[in-house]
């Protein structure tokens, strides 16, 4: 253990290059370009009041030796506007690992914020649980939506970052779809004669030289029931784009879908006043940094 305890402080704009170097060193399968692109997006986002722009770093002798990226946003949960914080990439150099738990605790102290972790590595599960985090998602559903029937003549439209208006869609949801299209996600609406239903899907990227499944991750919907209702139309739309499989957060098989449920991956944790809902990964690291 170092003789001098490291200092914890908020990440500033001037730290971004050093943080990218630190994360590239800590996550060897992610390139520096990956981190810089995500940090640039994070630096341009709107934030709730009194929220840090990037998160916090652990510093020793004037150099970062650890960091925890925090992505703040506001979400509507059961009709209430809630301040949420996605605890994103957490890394500490081996020499300073004894301070890692204290570092994480010191940076997650606000009682009005719901903190959540959508990519917890298996070895960190006991640490998160000791810090008071609870599981809200236990696994993943792998579905073939194209096998579902198209209910009520649903039609699918693609939304781009330049889309100016969608009849029947509230402005805040259109902005969410446009924003995520700008991140490189697939933003869609499913339209019937009476309603317009928004969706965001995350693209899977090649990692460690492995070609990903021909699949998309469900990144946003108002509720999972919307995906079930629109699955047929969405599935046919996605099949023509070479992605017949949709991965969704779940706590068991999803009724009404042709799916397989697995708890091998996908566990997610939260701590705070409101439990996140399944099907809302908007404005998280999975969107801003990519999968």
PDB file of C-alpha atoms in Angstrom:
ATOM      1  CA  UNK A   1       0.000   0.000   0.000  1.00  0.00           C
ATOM      2  CA  UNK A   2       1.371   3.482  -0.860  1.00  0.00           C
ATOM      3  CA  UNK A   3       2.725   5.522   2.048  1.00  0.00           C
ATOM      4  CA  UNK A   4       0.624   8.532   1.004  1.00  0.00           C
ATOM      5  CA  UNK A   5      -3.121   8.017   0.623  1.00  0.00           C
ATOM      6  CA  UNK A   6      -4.425   8.964  -2.829  1.00  0.00           C
ATOM      7  CA  UNK A   7      -6.764  11.906  -3.279  1.00  0.00           C
ATOM      8  CA  UNK A   8     -10.312  11.620  -4.634  1.00  0.00           C
ATOM      9  CA  UNK A   9     -11.695  14.455  -6.758  1.00  0.00           C
ATOM     10  CA  UNK A  10     -14.077  15.226  -9.606  1.00  0.00           C
ATOM     11  CA  UNK A  11     -12.829  14.646 -13.150  1.00  0.00           C
ATOM     12  CA  UNK A  12     -12.292  17.926 -15.014  1.00  0.00           C
ATOM     13  CA  UNK A  13     -12.158  18.583 -18.749  1.00  0.00           C
ATOM     14  CA  UNK A  14      -8.370  18.863 -18.513  1.00  0.00           C
ATOM     15  CA  UNK A  15      -8.211  15.277 -17.163  1.00  0.00           C
ATOM     16  CA  UNK A  16      -9.933  13.620 -20.125  1.00  0.00           C
ATOM     17  CA  UNK A  17      -6.805  12.554 -22.026  1.00  0.00           C
ATOM     18  CA  UNK A  18      -5.240  11.055 -18.893  1.00  0.00           C
ATOM     19  CA  UNK A  19      -8.496   9.264 -18.019  1.00  0.00           C
ATOM     20  CA  UNK A  20      -8.613   7.763 -21.530  1.00  0.00           C
ATOM     21  CA  UNK A  21      -5.052   6.504 -21.046  1.00  0.00           C
ATOM     22  CA  UNK A  22      -5.946   5.030 -17.652  1.00  0.00           C
ATOM     23  CA  UNK A  23      -9.037   3.241 -18.978  1.00  0.00           C
ATOM     24  CA  UNK A  24      -7.145   1.921 -22.003  1.00  0.00           C
ATOM     25  CA  UNK A  25      -4.598   0.463 -19.590  1.00  0.00           C
ATOM     26  CA  UNK A  26      -7.301  -1.002 -17.380  1.00  0.00           C
ATOM     27  CA  UNK A  27      -9.621  -2.398 -20.074  1.00  0.00           C
ATOM     28  CA  UNK A  28      -7.167  -3.942 -22.504  1.00  0.00           C
ATOM     29  CA  UNK A  29      -9.819  -5.013 -25.014  1.00  0.00           C
ATOM     30  CA  UNK A  30     -11.063  -1.438 -25.478  1.00  0.00           C
ATOM     31  CA  UNK A  31      -9.109   0.991 -27.632  1.00  0.00           C
ATOM     32  CA  UNK A  32      -8.170   4.512 -26.654  1.00  0.00           C
ATOM     33  CA  UNK A  33     -10.326   5.706 -29.552  1.00  0.00           C
ATOM     34  CA  UNK A  34     -13.317   3.956 -27.958  1.00  0.00           C
ATOM     35  CA  UNK A  35     -12.781   5.821 -24.674  1.00  0.00           C
ATOM     36  CA  UNK A  36     -12.148   9.195 -26.291  1.00  0.00           C
ATOM     37  CA  UNK A  37     -15.288   8.936 -28.433  1.00  0.00           C
ATOM     38  CA  UNK A  38     -17.400   8.082 -25.389  1.00  0.00           C
ATOM     39  CA  UNK A  39     -15.836  10.786 -23.214  1.00  0.00           C
ATOM     40  CA  UNK A  40     -16.500  13.326 -25.958  1.00  0.00           C
ATOM     41  CA  UNK A  41     -20.178  12.337 -26.024  1.00  0.00           C
ATOM     42  CA  UNK A  42     -20.351  12.407 -22.251  1.00  0.00           C
ATOM     43  CA  UNK A  43     -18.786  15.872 -22.244  1.00  0.00           C
ATOM     44  CA  UNK A  44     -21.500  17.241 -24.551  1.00  0.00           C
ATOM     45  CA  UNK A  45     -24.541  15.953 -22.636  1.00  0.00           C
ATOM     46  CA  UNK A  46     -27.107  17.962 -20.691  1.00  0.00           C
ATOM     47  CA  UNK A  47     -26.944  17.205 -16.964  1.00  0.00           C
ATOM     48  CA  UNK A  48     -29.222  17.410 -13.927  1.00  0.00           C
ATOM     49  CA  UNK A  49     -28.321  20.145 -11.445  1.00  0.00           C
ATOM     50  CA  UNK A  50     -25.212  19.595  -9.298  1.00  0.00           C
ATOM     51  CA  UNK A  51     -24.127  16.480 -11.202  1.00  0.00           C
ATOM     52  CA  UNK A  52     -20.483  15.848 -12.140  1.00  0.00           C
ATOM     53  CA  UNK A  53     -19.789  15.908 -15.857  1.00  0.00           C
ATOM     54  CA  UNK A  54     -17.634  12.772 -16.018  1.00  0.00           C
ATOM     55  CA  UNK A  55     -17.366  11.279 -12.547  1.00  0.00           C
ATOM     56  CA  UNK A  56     -14.421  11.025 -10.166  1.00  0.00           C
ATOM     57  CA  UNK A  57     -10.774  10.084 -10.215  1.00  0.00           C
ATOM     58  CA  UNK A  58      -8.289   8.759  -7.694  1.00  0.00           C
ATOM     59  CA  UNK A  59      -5.046  10.720  -7.877  1.00  0.00           C
ATOM     60  CA  UNK A  60      -1.543  10.022  -6.553  1.00  0.00           C
ATOM     61  CA  UNK A  61       1.508  12.225  -7.141  1.00  0.00           C
ATOM     62  CA  UNK A  62      -0.541  14.301  -9.560  1.00  0.00           C
ATOM     63  CA  UNK A  63      -1.478  11.346 -11.773  1.00  0.00           C
ATOM     64  CA  UNK A  64      -4.787   9.453 -12.021  1.00  0.00           C
ATOM     65  CA  UNK A  65      -4.513   5.917 -10.654  1.00  0.00           C
ATOM     66  CA  UNK A  66      -8.225   5.148 -10.638  1.00  0.00           C
ATOM     67  CA  UNK A  67     -11.530   6.454 -11.936  1.00  0.00           C
ATOM     68  CA  UNK A  68     -15.252   5.858 -11.799  1.00  0.00           C
ATOM     69  CA  UNK A  69     -17.234   7.262 -14.713  1.00  0.00           C
ATOM     70  CA  UNK A  70     -20.702   8.428 -13.667  1.00  0.00           C
ATOM     71  CA  UNK A  71     -23.433   9.164 -16.221  1.00  0.00           C
ATOM     72  CA  UNK A  72     -26.223  11.267 -14.714  1.00  0.00           C
ATOM     73  CA  UNK A  73     -29.661  11.654 -16.263  1.00  0.00           C
ATOM     74  CA  UNK A  74     -33.294  12.184 -15.356  1.00  0.00           C
ATOM     75  CA  UNK A  75     -35.793   9.398 -15.958  1.00  0.00           C
ATOM     76  CA  UNK A  76     -39.526   9.027 -15.478  1.00  0.00           C
ATOM     77  CA  UNK A  77     -40.329   6.067 -13.226  1.00  0.00           C
ATOM     78  CA  UNK A  78     -44.001   5.415 -12.404  1.00  0.00           C
ATOM     79  CA  UNK A  79     -44.846   8.975 -13.413  1.00  0.00           C
ATOM     80  CA  UNK A  80     -42.162  10.549 -11.213  1.00  0.00           C
ATOM     81  CA  UNK A  81     -39.054  12.360 -12.465  1.00  0.00           C
ATOM     82  CA  UNK A  82     -36.037  10.722 -10.842  1.00  0.00           C
ATOM     83  CA  UNK A  83     -32.348  11.661 -10.914  1.00  0.00           C
ATOM     84  CA  UNK A  84     -30.403   8.553 -11.900  1.00  0.00           C
ATOM     85  CA  UNK A  85     -26.708   7.788 -12.137  1.00  0.00           C
ATOM     86  CA  UNK A  86     -25.236   4.989 -14.217  1.00  0.00           C
ATOM     87  CA  UNK A  87     -22.070   3.809 -12.465  1.00  0.00           C
ATOM     88  CA  UNK A  88     -20.029   3.125 -15.542  1.00  0.00           C
ATOM     89  CA  UNK A  89     -16.418   2.095 -15.967  1.00  0.00           C
ATOM     90  CA  UNK A  90     -14.664   1.574 -12.628  1.00  0.00           C
ATOM     91  CA  UNK A  91     -10.930   0.930 -12.626  1.00  0.00           C
ATOM     92  CA  UNK A  92      -8.132   1.287 -10.047  1.00  0.00           C
ATOM     93  CA  UNK A  93      -4.454   0.446 -10.597  1.00  0.00           C
ATOM     94  CA  UNK A  94      -3.399  -2.666  -8.680  1.00  0.00           C
ATOM     95  CA  UNK A  95      -1.163  -0.749  -6.250  1.00  0.00           C
ATOM     96  CA  UNK A  96      -4.197   1.218  -5.042  1.00  0.00           C
ATOM     97  CA  UNK A  97      -6.894  -1.504  -5.044  1.00  0.00           C
ATOM     98  CA  UNK A  98      -7.174  -1.343  -1.242  1.00  0.00           C
ATOM     99  CA  UNK A  99      -8.782   2.063  -1.718  1.00  0.00           C
ATOM    100  CA  UNK A 100     -11.215   0.953  -4.455  1.00  0.00           C
ATOM    101  CA  UNK A 101     -14.238   0.221  -2.241  1.00  0.00           C
ATOM    102  CA  UNK A 102     -13.775   3.465  -0.270  1.00  0.00           C
ATOM    103  CA  UNK A 103     -13.416   5.360  -3.533  1.00  0.00           C
ATOM    104  CA  UNK A 104     -16.674   3.941  -4.900  1.00  0.00           C
ATOM    105  CA  UNK A 105     -18.544   4.637  -1.658  1.00  0.00           C
ATOM    106  CA  UNK A 106     -17.312   8.234  -1.434  1.00  0.00           C
ATOM    107  CA  UNK A 107     -18.533   9.004  -4.953  1.00  0.00           C
ATOM    108  CA  UNK A 108     -22.073   7.600  -4.458  1.00  0.00           C
ATOM    109  CA  UNK A 109     -23.374   9.387  -1.375  1.00  0.00           C
ATOM    110  CA  UNK A 110     -26.408  11.344  -2.614  1.00  0.00           C
ATOM    111  CA  UNK A 111     -29.626  10.026  -1.065  1.00  0.00           C
ATOM    112  CA  UNK A 112     -31.831  11.611  -3.740  1.00  0.00           C
ATOM    113  CA  UNK A 113     -30.118   9.738  -6.582  1.00  0.00           C
ATOM    114  CA  UNK A 114     -30.840   6.237  -7.852  1.00  0.00           C
ATOM    115  CA  UNK A 115     -27.464   4.667  -8.682  1.00  0.00           C
ATOM    116  CA  UNK A 116     -27.387   1.690 -11.017  1.00  0.00           C
ATOM    117  CA  UNK A 117     -24.815  -0.564 -12.663  1.00  0.00           C
ATOM    118  CA  UNK A 118     -25.675  -2.213 -15.980  1.00  0.00           C
ATOM    119  CA  UNK A 119     -22.353  -3.969 -16.675  1.00  0.00           C
ATOM    120  CA  UNK A 120     -21.123  -5.386 -13.351  1.00  0.00           C
ATOM    121  CA  UNK A 121     -18.308  -7.899 -13.735  1.00  0.00           C
ATOM    122  CA  UNK A 122     -19.046 -11.124 -11.852  1.00  0.00           C
ATOM    123  CA  UNK A 123     -16.200 -10.641  -9.310  1.00  0.00           C
ATOM    124  CA  UNK A 124     -17.714  -7.270  -8.316  1.00  0.00           C
ATOM    125  CA  UNK A 125     -21.152  -8.658  -7.392  1.00  0.00           C
ATOM    126  CA  UNK A 126     -20.269  -9.292  -3.723  1.00  0.00           C
ATOM    127  CA  UNK A 127     -18.678  -5.825  -3.508  1.00  0.00           C
ATOM    128  CA  UNK A 128     -21.790  -4.144  -4.893  1.00  0.00           C
ATOM    129  CA  UNK A 129     -24.054  -6.104  -2.565  1.00  0.00           C
ATOM    130  CA  UNK A 130     -21.875  -5.128   0.410  1.00  0.00           C
ATOM    131  CA  UNK A 131     -22.313  -1.493  -0.664  1.00  0.00           C
ATOM    132  CA  UNK A 132     -26.101  -1.849  -0.493  1.00  0.00           C
ATOM    133  CA  UNK A 133     -26.883  -2.493  -4.145  1.00  0.00           C
ATOM    134  CA  UNK A 134     -29.772  -4.819  -5.024  1.00  0.00           C
ATOM    135  CA  UNK A 135     -30.387  -6.881  -8.143  1.00  0.00           C
ATOM    136  CA  UNK A 136     -33.164  -5.530 -10.353  1.00  0.00           C
ATOM    137  CA  UNK A 137     -32.402  -7.551 -13.501  1.00  0.00           C
ATOM    138  CA  UNK A 138     -31.183 -11.144 -13.294  1.00  0.00           C
ATOM    139  CA  UNK A 139     -30.657 -12.072 -16.917  1.00  0.00           C
ATOM    140  CA  UNK A 140     -31.406 -11.643 -20.596  1.00  0.00           C
ATOM    141  CA  UNK A 141     -34.108 -12.727 -23.023  1.00  0.00           C
ATOM    142  CA  UNK A 142     -32.984 -13.729 -26.516  1.00  0.00           C
ATOM    143  CA  UNK A 143     -36.030 -13.487 -28.775  1.00  0.00           C
ATOM    144  CA  UNK A 144     -36.891 -13.930 -32.431  1.00  0.00           C
ATOM    145  CA  UNK A 145     -39.497 -11.180 -32.857  1.00  0.00           C
ATOM    146  CA  UNK A 146     -40.010 -12.028 -36.510  1.00  0.00           C
ATOM    147  CA  UNK A 147     -41.867 -15.157 -35.377  1.00  0.00           C
ATOM    148  CA  UNK A 148     -44.520 -13.017 -33.663  1.00  0.00           C
ATOM    149  CA  UNK A 149     -47.567 -12.000 -35.655  1.00  0.00           C
ATOM    150  CA  UNK A 150     -47.998  -8.384 -36.704  1.00  0.00           C
ATOM    151  CA  UNK A 151     -50.800  -7.069 -34.516  1.00  0.00           C
ATOM    152  CA  UNK A 152     -53.116  -4.356 -35.742  1.00  0.00           C
ATOM    153  CA  UNK A 153     -51.238  -3.485 -38.920  1.00  0.00           C
ATOM    154  CA  UNK A 154     -48.230  -1.998 -37.103  1.00  0.00           C
ATOM    155  CA  UNK A 155     -45.750  -0.083 -39.275  1.00  0.00           C
ATOM    156  CA  UNK A 156     -42.131   0.722 -38.408  1.00  0.00           C
ATOM    157  CA  UNK A 157     -40.320   3.988 -39.157  1.00  0.00           C
ATOM    158  CA  UNK A 158     -36.624   4.719 -38.624  1.00  0.00           C
ATOM    159  CA  UNK A 159     -35.694   7.914 -36.767  1.00  0.00           C
ATOM    160  CA  UNK A 160     -32.424   9.702 -37.511  1.00  0.00           C
ATOM    161  CA  UNK A 161     -30.537  12.436 -35.690  1.00  0.00           C
ATOM    162  CA  UNK A 162     -32.019  14.879 -38.230  1.00  0.00           C
ATOM    163  CA  UNK A 163     -35.680  13.887 -37.865  1.00  0.00           C
ATOM    164  CA  UNK A 164     -37.579  17.068 -36.987  1.00  0.00           C
ATOM    165  CA  UNK A 165     -41.007  15.763 -35.994  1.00  0.00           C
ATOM    166  CA  UNK A 166     -43.038  12.585 -35.638  1.00  0.00           C
ATOM    167  CA  UNK A 167     -46.791  13.045 -35.462  1.00  0.00           C
ATOM    168  CA  UNK A 168     -48.176  11.674 -32.213  1.00  0.00           C
ATOM    169  CA  UNK A 169     -44.818  11.403 -30.413  1.00  0.00           C
ATOM    170  CA  UNK A 170     -44.081  13.716 -27.448  1.00  0.00           C
ATOM    171  CA  UNK A 171     -41.165  16.092 -27.941  1.00  0.00           C
ATOM    172  CA  UNK A 172     -39.073  14.594 -25.118  1.00  0.00           C
ATOM    173  CA  UNK A 173     -39.325  11.112 -26.643  1.00  0.00           C
ATOM    174  CA  UNK A 174     -38.455  12.397 -30.109  1.00  0.00           C
ATOM    175  CA  UNK A 175     -35.391  14.087 -28.609  1.00  0.00           C
ATOM    176  CA  UNK A 176     -34.401  10.806 -26.916  1.00  0.00           C
ATOM    177  CA  UNK A 177     -34.697   8.935 -30.227  1.00  0.00           C
ATOM    178  CA  UNK A 178     -32.748  11.608 -32.123  1.00  0.00           C
ATOM    179  CA  UNK A 179     -30.038  11.729 -29.465  1.00  0.00           C
ATOM    180  CA  UNK A 180     -29.537   7.973 -29.532  1.00  0.00           C
ATOM    181  CA  UNK A 181     -29.526   7.873 -33.321  1.00  0.00           C
ATOM    182  CA  UNK A 182     -26.672  10.368 -33.055  1.00  0.00           C
ATOM    183  CA  UNK A 183     -24.846   7.918 -30.783  1.00  0.00           C
ATOM    184  CA  UNK A 184     -25.092   5.297 -33.526  1.00  0.00           C
ATOM    185  CA  UNK A 185     -28.066   3.411 -32.080  1.00  0.00           C
ATOM    186  CA  UNK A 186     -31.082   2.291 -34.107  1.00  0.00           C
ATOM    187  CA  UNK A 187     -34.088   4.451 -33.191  1.00  0.00           C
ATOM    188  CA  UNK A 188     -37.542   3.380 -34.363  1.00  0.00           C
ATOM    189  CA  UNK A 189     -41.202   4.100 -33.878  1.00  0.00           C
ATOM    190  CA  UNK A 190     -43.901   1.514 -34.327  1.00  0.00           C
ATOM    191  CA  UNK A 191     -47.083   3.134 -35.597  1.00  0.00           C
ATOM    192  CA  UNK A 192     -50.661   1.914 -35.629  1.00  0.00           C
ATOM    193  CA  UNK A 193     -53.807   3.818 -36.576  1.00  0.00           C
ATOM    194  CA  UNK A 194     -54.129   5.058 -32.983  1.00  0.00           C
ATOM    195  CA  UNK A 195     -50.652   5.312 -31.412  1.00  0.00           C
ATOM    196  CA  UNK A 196     -46.932   5.827 -31.920  1.00  0.00           C
ATOM    197  CA  UNK A 197     -44.555   3.741 -29.787  1.00  0.00           C
ATOM    198  CA  UNK A 198     -40.823   4.584 -29.464  1.00  0.00           C
ATOM    199  CA  UNK A 199     -37.902   2.142 -29.348  1.00  0.00           C
ATOM    200  CA  UNK A 200     -34.115   2.312 -29.256  1.00  0.00           C
ATOM    201  CA  UNK A 201     -31.849  -0.640 -30.061  1.00  0.00           C
ATOM    202  CA  UNK A 202     -28.122  -0.894 -29.389  1.00  0.00           C
ATOM    203  CA  UNK A 203     -25.818  -2.416 -31.965  1.00  0.00           C
ATOM    204  CA  UNK A 204     -23.429  -5.174 -30.873  1.00  0.00           C
ATOM    205  CA  UNK A 205     -19.801  -4.567 -31.762  1.00  0.00           C
ATOM    206  CA  UNK A 206     -16.949  -6.889 -32.541  1.00  0.00           C
ATOM    207  CA  UNK A 207     -14.955  -7.473 -29.326  1.00  0.00           C
ATOM    208  CA  UNK A 208     -11.713  -9.375 -28.766  1.00  0.00           C
ATOM    209  CA  UNK A 209     -11.789 -10.323 -32.441  1.00  0.00           C
ATOM    210  CA  UNK A 210     -15.129 -12.130 -32.030  1.00  0.00           C
ATOM    211  CA  UNK A 211     -17.907 -11.367 -34.506  1.00  0.00           C
ATOM    212  CA  UNK A 212     -21.108 -10.654 -32.519  1.00  0.00           C
ATOM    213  CA  UNK A 213     -24.443 -12.388 -32.841  1.00  0.00           C
ATOM    214  CA  UNK A 214     -26.732 -11.027 -35.582  1.00  0.00           C
ATOM    215  CA  UNK A 215     -28.636  -9.278 -32.814  1.00  0.00           C
ATOM    216  CA  UNK A 216     -29.583  -5.941 -31.280  1.00  0.00           C
ATOM    217  CA  UNK A 217     -30.029  -5.073 -27.607  1.00  0.00           C
ATOM    218  CA  UNK A 218     -33.318  -3.421 -26.638  1.00  0.00           C
ATOM    219  CA  UNK A 219     -32.145  -0.093 -25.235  1.00  0.00           C
ATOM    220  CA  UNK A 220     -35.380   1.779 -24.643  1.00  0.00           C
ATOM    221  CA  UNK A 221     -39.100   1.191 -24.639  1.00  0.00           C
ATOM    222  CA  UNK A 222     -41.848   2.613 -22.450  1.00  0.00           C
ATOM    223  CA  UNK A 223     -42.503  -0.871 -21.107  1.00  0.00           C
ATOM    224  CA  UNK A 224     -41.635  -4.421 -22.125  1.00  0.00           C
ATOM    225  CA  UNK A 225     -45.289  -5.006 -23.036  1.00  0.00           C
ATOM    226  CA  UNK A 226     -44.834  -2.498 -25.881  1.00  0.00           C
ATOM    227  CA  UNK A 227     -42.041  -4.608 -27.327  1.00  0.00           C
ATOM    228  CA  UNK A 228     -44.219  -7.726 -27.108  1.00  0.00           C
ATOM    229  CA  UNK A 229     -47.086  -5.956 -28.906  1.00  0.00           C
ATOM    230  CA  UNK A 230     -44.816  -4.619 -31.644  1.00  0.00           C
ATOM    231  CA  UNK A 231     -42.491  -7.618 -31.903  1.00  0.00           C
ATOM    232  CA  UNK A 232     -43.870  -8.914 -35.198  1.00  0.00           C
ATOM    233  CA  UNK A 233     -43.494  -5.615 -37.041  1.00  0.00           C
ATOM    234  CA  UNK A 234     -40.113  -4.885 -35.459  1.00  0.00           C
ATOM    235  CA  UNK A 235     -38.856  -8.391 -36.178  1.00  0.00           C
ATOM    236  CA  UNK A 236     -39.662  -8.176 -39.871  1.00  0.00           C
ATOM    237  CA  UNK A 237     -38.033  -4.748 -40.039  1.00  0.00           C
ATOM    238  CA  UNK A 238     -34.867  -6.066 -38.387  1.00  0.00           C
ATOM    239  CA  UNK A 239     -34.634  -9.289 -40.405  1.00  0.00           C
ATOM    240  CA  UNK A 240     -34.168  -7.251 -43.575  1.00  0.00           C
ATOM    241  CA  UNK A 241     -31.243  -5.559 -41.802  1.00  0.00           C
ATOM    242  CA  UNK A 242     -29.596  -8.845 -40.861  1.00  0.00           C
ATOM    243  CA  UNK A 243     -30.542  -8.796 -37.175  1.00  0.00           C
ATOM    244  CA  UNK A 244     -33.191 -11.445 -36.446  1.00  0.00           C
ATOM    245  CA  UNK A 245     -32.411 -11.625 -32.688  1.00  0.00           C
ATOM    246  CA  UNK A 246     -33.325  -9.070 -30.010  1.00  0.00           C
ATOM    247  CA  UNK A 247     -31.734  -9.201 -26.560  1.00  0.00           C
ATOM    248  CA  UNK A 248     -33.724  -7.675 -23.698  1.00  0.00           C
ATOM    249  CA  UNK A 249     -33.335  -7.332 -19.948  1.00  0.00           C
ATOM    250  CA  UNK A 250     -35.548  -9.829 -18.144  1.00  0.00           C
ATOM    251  CA  UNK A 251     -36.123 -11.733 -14.935  1.00  0.00           C
ATOM    252  CA  UNK A 252     -37.509 -14.768 -16.727  1.00  0.00           C
ATOM    253  CA  UNK A 253     -38.905 -15.784 -20.121  1.00  0.00           C
ATOM    254  CA  UNK A 254     -41.055 -12.989 -21.579  1.00  0.00           C
ATOM    255  CA  UNK A 255     -44.651 -14.067 -22.123  1.00  0.00           C
ATOM    256  CA  UNK A 256     -45.810 -13.645 -25.699  1.00  0.00           C
ATOM    257  CA  UNK A 257     -42.362 -13.978 -27.293  1.00  0.00           C
ATOM    258  CA  UNK A 258     -40.443 -16.838 -28.869  1.00  0.00           C
ATOM    259  CA  UNK A 259     -37.448 -16.442 -26.576  1.00  0.00           C
ATOM    260  CA  UNK A 260     -34.757 -18.159 -24.531  1.00  0.00           C
ATOM    261  CA  UNK A 261     -33.941 -16.776 -21.082  1.00  0.00           C
ATOM    262  CA  UNK A 262     -30.466 -16.975 -19.573  1.00  0.00           C
ATOM    263  CA  UNK A 263     -28.841 -15.715 -16.374  1.00  0.00           C
ATOM    264  CA  UNK A 264     -25.307 -16.308 -17.654  1.00  0.00           C
ATOM    265  CA  UNK A 265     -25.077 -12.583 -18.414  1.00  0.00           C
ATOM    266  CA  UNK A 266     -27.093  -9.428 -17.954  1.00  0.00           C
ATOM    267  CA  UNK A 267     -27.302  -9.000 -14.174  1.00  0.00           C
ATOM    268  CA  UNK A 268     -27.906  -5.368 -13.160  1.00  0.00           C
ATOM    269  CA  UNK A 269     -27.904  -3.633  -9.769  1.00  0.00           C
ATOM    270  CA  UNK A 270     -29.358  -0.481  -8.245  1.00  0.00           C
ATOM    271  CA  UNK A 271     -29.245   1.481  -5.008  1.00  0.00           C
ATOM    272  CA  UNK A 272     -31.481   4.406  -4.164  1.00  0.00           C
ATOM    273  CA  UNK A 273     -35.074   5.581  -3.892  1.00  0.00           C
ATOM    274  CA  UNK A 274     -36.529   4.122  -7.124  1.00  0.00           C
ATOM    275  CA  UNK A 275     -35.885   0.807  -8.835  1.00  0.00           C
ATOM    276  CA  UNK A 276     -35.076   1.226 -12.556  1.00  0.00           C
ATOM    277  CA  UNK A 277     -37.512  -0.428 -14.888  1.00  0.00           C
ATOM    278  CA  UNK A 278     -36.652  -3.137 -17.359  1.00  0.00           C
ATOM    279  CA  UNK A 279     -36.369  -1.912 -20.921  1.00  0.00           C
ATOM    280  CA  UNK A 280     -34.857   1.492 -20.138  1.00  0.00           C
ATOM    281  CA  UNK A 281     -31.114   1.649 -20.770  1.00  0.00           C
ATOM    282  CA  UNK A 282     -31.337   5.054 -22.443  1.00  0.00           C
ATOM    283  CA  UNK A 283     -28.463   7.448 -21.762  1.00  0.00           C
ATOM    284  CA  UNK A 284     -26.325   4.748 -20.170  1.00  0.00           C
ATOM    285  CA  UNK A 285     -22.799   3.661 -21.043  1.00  0.00           C
ATOM    286  CA  UNK A 286     -24.266   1.097 -23.468  1.00  0.00           C
ATOM    287  CA  UNK A 287     -25.598   3.967 -25.595  1.00  0.00           C
ATOM    288  CA  UNK A 288     -22.940   6.630 -25.047  1.00  0.00           C
ATOM    289  CA  UNK A 289     -19.866   4.387 -25.200  1.00  0.00           C
ATOM    290  CA  UNK A 290     -21.327   1.446 -27.114  1.00  0.00           C
ATOM    291  CA  UNK A 291     -21.489  -2.252 -26.363  1.00  0.00           C
TER     292      UNK A 291
END
